[in-house]
C-alpha positions as CSV (number, residue, x, y, z in Angstrom):
1,X,129.0,118.7,82.5
2,X,129.1,121.9,80.3
3,X,132.3,124.0,80.5
4,X,131.9,127.8,80.6
5,X,134.4,130.5,79.9
6,X,135.2,132.8,82.9
7,X,134.5,136.2,81.5
8,X,136.8,137.3,78.8
9,X,139.7,135.2,80.2
10,X,141.0,131.8,78.7
11,X,139.9,130.0,81.9
12,X,137.1,127.5,81.6
13,X,135.2,125.9,84.4
14,X,132.5,123.4,84.9
15,X,128.9,124.8,85.3
16,X,128.8,123.5,88.8
17,X,131.8,124.1,91.1
18,X,132.5,122.1,94.3
19,X,132.7,124.1,97.5
20,X,134.8,122.8,100.4
21,X,133.9,125.1,103.3
22,X,132.7,122.1,105.4
23,X,135.7,119.9,104.7
24,X,137.6,119.0,107.8
25,X,134.8,120.1,110.1
26,X,131.4,118.7,109.0
27,X,132.7,116.6,106.1
28,X,135.3,114.0,107.0
29,X,138.1,112.5,104.8
30,X,136.0,109.5,103.7
31,X,133.0,111.6,102.5
32,X,135.3,114.3,101.0
33,X,137.0,111.6,98.8
34,X,133.6,110.2,97.8
35,X,132.2,113.6,97.0
36,X,135.2,114.7,95.0
37,X,135.3,111.4,92.9
38,X,131.5,111.7,92.1
39,X,132.0,115.3,91.2
40,X,134.8,114.5,88.8
41,X,133.0,111.5,87.3
42,X,130.1,113.8,86.5
43,X,132.4,116.1,84.5
44,X,133.0,118.6,87.2
45,X,136.4,120.5,87.3
46,X,136.1,123.6,89.5
47,X,137.0,123.0,93.1
48,X,136.7,126.0,95.4
49,X,138.5,126.3,98.8
50,X,140.2,128.9,101.0
51,X,143.1,129.2,103.4
52,X,140.6,130.0,106.2
53,X,138.3,127.0,105.7
54,X,138.6,124.9,108.8
55,X,141.9,126.7,109.5
56,X,143.5,125.0,106.6
57,X,142.0,121.6,107.1
58,X,139.8,121.8,103.9
59,X,143.0,122.3,101.8
60,X,144.7,119.5,103.7
61,X,142.0,117.1,102.8
62,X,142.0,118.2,99.2
63,X,145.8,117.9,99.2
64,X,145.5,114.3,100.3
65,X,143.4,113.5,97.3
66,X,145.8,115.2,95.0
67,X,148.6,113.2,96.5
68,X,146.6,110.0,96.0
69,X,144.0,109.0,93.3
70,X,143.2,112.5,91.9
71,X,145.3,114.0,89.2
72,X,146.2,117.7,89.3
73,X,145.1,118.0,85.7
74,X,141.6,116.9,86.6
75,X,140.9,120.0,88.7
76,X,140.6,123.7,88.2
77,X,141.8,124.8,91.6
78,X,140.5,128.0,93.2
79,X,141.6,129.2,96.6
80,X,141.1,132.4,98.6
81,X,143.3,134.4,101.0
82,X,142.9,137.5,103.1
83,X,141.2,136.2,106.3
84,X,143.5,135.7,109.3
85,X,142.5,133.9,112.4
86,X,143.6,135.2,115.8
87,X,142.6,135.1,119.5
88,X,139.9,137.6,118.8
89,X,138.6,135.6,115.9
90,X,138.8,136.1,112.1
91,X,139.9,139.4,110.8
92,X,140.3,140.7,107.3
93,X,143.9,141.3,106.0
94,X,144.3,142.0,102.3
95,X,147.8,143.4,102.6
96,X,150.5,142.2,100.2
97,X,152.3,140.2,102.9
98,X,149.1,138.5,104.2
99,X,147.8,137.5,100.8
100,X,151.1,136.1,99.5
101,X,151.7,134.3,102.8
102,X,148.2,132.8,102.6
103,X,148.8,131.7,99.0
104,X,152.1,130.1,99.9
105,X,150.6,128.2,102.8
106,X,147.7,127.1,100.6
107,X,150.1,125.7,97.9
108,X,151.9,123.8,100.7
109,X,148.7,122.3,102.0
110,X,147.4,121.4,98.6
111,X,150.8,120.0,97.5
112,X,150.9,121.9,94.2
113,X,153.1,124.6,92.7
114,X,150.2,126.8,91.5
115,X,146.5,127.3,91.7
116,X,144.4,128.1,88.6
117,X,142.6,131.0,90.3
118,X,143.5,133.0,93.4
119,X,140.9,135.3,94.9
120,X,141.0,137.9,97.7
121,X,138.3,136.6,100.0
122,X,136.8,140.0,101.1
123,X,137.4,143.7,101.2
124,X,139.9,145.1,103.8
125,X,139.3,148.8,104.4
126,X,142.6,149.2,106.2
127,X,144.7,148.2,103.1
128,X,144.9,150.4,100.0
129,X,143.4,148.6,97.0
130,X,146.6,149.4,95.1
131,X,148.5,147.2,97.5
132,X,146.0,144.4,97.3
133,X,146.1,144.5,93.6
134,X,150.0,144.4,93.7
135,X,149.8,141.1,95.5
136,X,147.5,139.7,92.8
137,X,150.0,140.8,90.2
138,X,152.8,139.1,92.0
139,X,150.8,135.9,92.3
140,X,150.6,135.7,88.6
141,X,154.0,136.9,87.6
142,X,155.6,134.6,90.1
143,X,153.8,131.6,88.7
144,X,151.8,130.8,91.9
145,X,148.4,131.6,90.2
146,X,147.3,131.4,86.6
147,X,144.4,133.8,87.1
148,X,143.2,136.1,89.9
149,X,140.0,137.8,91.1
150,X,138.1,139.1,94.0
151,X,135.3,137.8,96.2
152,X,132.6,139.8,98.0
153,X,133.9,143.2,96.8
154,X,131.6,146.0,95.8
155,X,131.4,146.7,92.1
156,X,133.3,149.9,92.2
157,X,136.3,148.2,93.9
158,X,136.3,145.4,91.3
159,X,136.2,147.9,88.5
160,X,139.1,149.9,90.1
161,X,141.1,146.7,90.7
162,X,140.6,145.6,87.1
163,X,141.7,149.0,85.8
164,X,144.9,148.8,88.1
165,X,145.8,145.3,86.8
166,X,145.3,146.2,83.2
167,X,147.7,149.1,83.6
168,X,150.7,146.7,84.2
169,X,152.0,143.7,82.3
170,X,148.6,142.9,80.6
171,X,147.4,140.9,83.6
172,X,143.7,141.1,83.9
173,X,141.1,140.5,86.7
174,X,139.5,137.2,85.6
175,X,136.6,136.6,88.1
176,X,134.5,137.8,90.9
177,X,133.0,135.4,93.3
178,X,129.8,136.6,94.9
179,X,126.7,135.2,96.8
180,X,123.9,134.8,94.2
181,X,120.7,132.9,94.3
182,X,116.9,133.5,94.2
183,X,117.3,134.8,97.8
184,X,120.2,137.1,97.2
185,X,120.0,139.0,93.9
186,X,121.9,142.1,95.2
187,X,124.7,141.5,92.6
188,X,122.3,142.4,89.8
189,X,122.3,146.1,90.9
190,X,125.9,146.8,90.0
191,X,128.1,143.8,90.1
192,X,126.6,141.9,87.2
193,X,126.6,145.0,84.9
194,X,130.2,145.7,85.9
195,X,131.3,142.1,85.3
196,X,129.7,142.0,81.9
197,X,131.2,145.4,81.0
198,X,134.7,144.5,82.2
199,X,134.8,141.0,80.9
200,X,134.8,139.4,84.4
201,X,133.4,135.9,85.1
202,X,130.9,135.6,87.9
203,X,131.2,132.6,90.2
204,X,128.2,132.2,92.4
205,X,128.6,131.0,96.0
206,X,125.7,129.7,98.0
207,X,123.5,129.3,94.9
208,X,120.9,127.4,97.1
209,X,120.4,130.3,99.5
210,X,122.6,128.8,102.2
211,X,120.6,125.6,101.9
212,X,117.2,127.3,102.4
213,X,116.1,126.9,98.8
214,X,116.2,123.1,99.2
215,X,112.9,123.5,101.1
216,X,114.1,121.5,104.0
217,X,113.5,124.4,106.4
218,X,109.8,125.0,105.4
219,X,108.3,123.4,108.4
220,X,111.2,123.0,110.9
221,X,114.9,123.0,111.5
222,X,116.1,119.4,110.8
223,X,118.5,117.9,113.3
224,X,122.0,117.8,111.8
225,X,121.3,120.6,109.3
226,X,123.4,123.7,109.0
227,X,120.8,125.8,110.7
228,X,121.0,123.5,113.7
229,X,124.7,123.8,114.1
230,X,126.5,126.1,116.5
231,X,128.8,127.5,113.8
232,X,126.4,128.0,110.9
233,X,123.0,128.7,112.6
234,X,123.4,132.5,112.2
235,X,124.6,132.1,108.7
236,X,121.5,130.3,107.6
237,X,119.1,132.0,110.0
238,X,119.2,135.3,108.1
239,X,117.0,133.8,105.4
240,X,114.9,131.7,107.8
241,X,113.7,134.9,109.5
242,X,113.0,136.8,106.3
243,X,109.2,136.8,105.2
244,X,110.2,137.7,101.6
245,X,112.6,134.8,101.5
246,X,109.8,132.4,102.7
247,X,107.6,133.5,99.8
248,X,110.4,132.7,97.3
249,X,111.0,129.3,98.9
250,X,107.3,128.5,98.5
251,X,107.3,129.6,94.9
252,X,110.3,127.4,94.2
253,X,108.5,124.4,95.9
254,X,105.4,125.0,93.9
255,X,107.4,125.1,90.7
256,X,109.2,122.0,91.6
257,X,106.0,120.1,92.4
258,X,104.6,121.1,88.9
259,X,107.7,120.0,87.2
260,X,108.1,116.8,89.1
261,X,111.6,117.9,90.2
262,X,113.3,118.7,93.5
263,X,113.3,122.4,94.7
264,X,117.1,122.6,94.7
265,X,117.1,121.5,91.0
266,X,114.7,124.4,90.2
267,X,116.8,126.9,92.2
268,X,120.0,125.9,90.5
269,X,118.4,125.8,87.0
270,X,117.2,129.3,87.4
271,X,120.7,130.5,88.4
272,X,122.6,128.6,85.7
273,X,120.3,130.3,83.1
274,X,121.6,133.7,84.1
275,X,123.9,134.9,81.4
276,X,126.6,136.3,83.7
277,X,127.2,133.2,85.7
278,X,130.2,131.0,84.8
279,X,129.7,128.6,87.6
280,X,127.4,127.9,90.6
281,X,129.5,126.7,93.6
282,X,127.6,124.0,95.6
283,X,128.8,123.1,99.1
284,X,127.6,119.5,99.4
285,X,128.4,118.1,102.9
286,X,127.7,114.5,101.9
287,X,127.8,112.4,98.7
288,X,124.0,112.3,98.8
289,X,123.7,116.0,98.8
290,X,126.1,116.2,95.8
291,X,123.9,113.7,93.9
292,X,120.9,115.9,94.4
293,X,122.6,119.0,93.0
294,X,123.8,117.1,89.9
295,X,120.2,116.5,89.0
296,X,119.9,120.1,88.0
297,X,122.2,119.9,85.1
298,X,119.5,118.6,82.6
299,X,116.8,120.9,83.7
300,X,115.8,123.9,81.6
301,X,113.0,125.8,83.2
302,X,110.0,126.6,81.0
303,X,109.8,130.4,80.2
304,X,106.7,131.0,82.3
305,X,108.3,129.3,85.4
306,X,111.5,131.3,85.0
307,X,109.5,134.5,84.7
308,X,107.5,133.7,87.8
309,X,110.6,133.0,89.9
310,X,112.0,136.3,88.5
311,X,108.9,138.1,89.7
312,X,108.6,136.7,93.2
313,X,112.3,137.3,94.0
314,X,112.6,140.7,92.1
315,X,114.8,143.4,93.5
316,X,113.3,146.7,94.5
317,X,115.4,149.2,92.3
318,X,116.9,152.1,94.1
319,X,118.9,155.1,93.3
320,X,120.9,155.3,91.0
321,X,120.0,152.0,89.4
322,X,116.5,153.2,88.5
323,X,117.7,156.5,87.1
């Protein structure tokens, strides 16, 4: 599997990353071990997790693998903090105390002394960005993280955070992790130009449009799928109810038929050809699903197919992007 540089940093990651959001909930320990081994055998390195995934269970399962047959040097470990769970449900907390507490807890569950990349999971309007950035600085200077970044932040906040970090100790913001797929190209308005201008690597989460770009929902909602589950139905349903998304899914399916490939391979190949993308993070729930995504690695879309998919999924430019 190809390695790509994360922005202007020295961090390098595999073109496909392995997401673990379902680990400990929909993916048990046996399947998690098989998925991770297959991913590593295929040349994958980047494993993406978070303190909030399964209330820490995803990190515990990953930690069990690191304590067993998987060597720490085989992985580029990325985790996220800043989402706290309480009686009223999850809430955002990107304060210094919360972020460092999340990071310390993650290191304990993973059984490691540092992660390669630590990200703030989402914006927190109640905490000054300067305080959030101070936590990222401490994560690096204390040795708990080699690189730091942001996830789901607007471009202006990423730019401001990058500026604040550069002002002290030469520590830079390395990456932004954002939803990016043929069904969600909003990052192209401002985040992609900002990332390219500031030297930030873009990690794309949900590159298969929350599973919709696989084509499995074209006729119905399969039993056992994410759209049929209580905890992910709303997450997936946003695209199932969108007529524009349906047109994109049909275009991907048509392209896949013409190329003799699977729709998910076409969707991933389109994304991996985007210049700004360092890695596409796939959240395979089963070993079979991972095998399907690995098939995209040898697919280079013909120019006319790529252009057609660009056209059918194109953003409507607004102000000030069109100025």
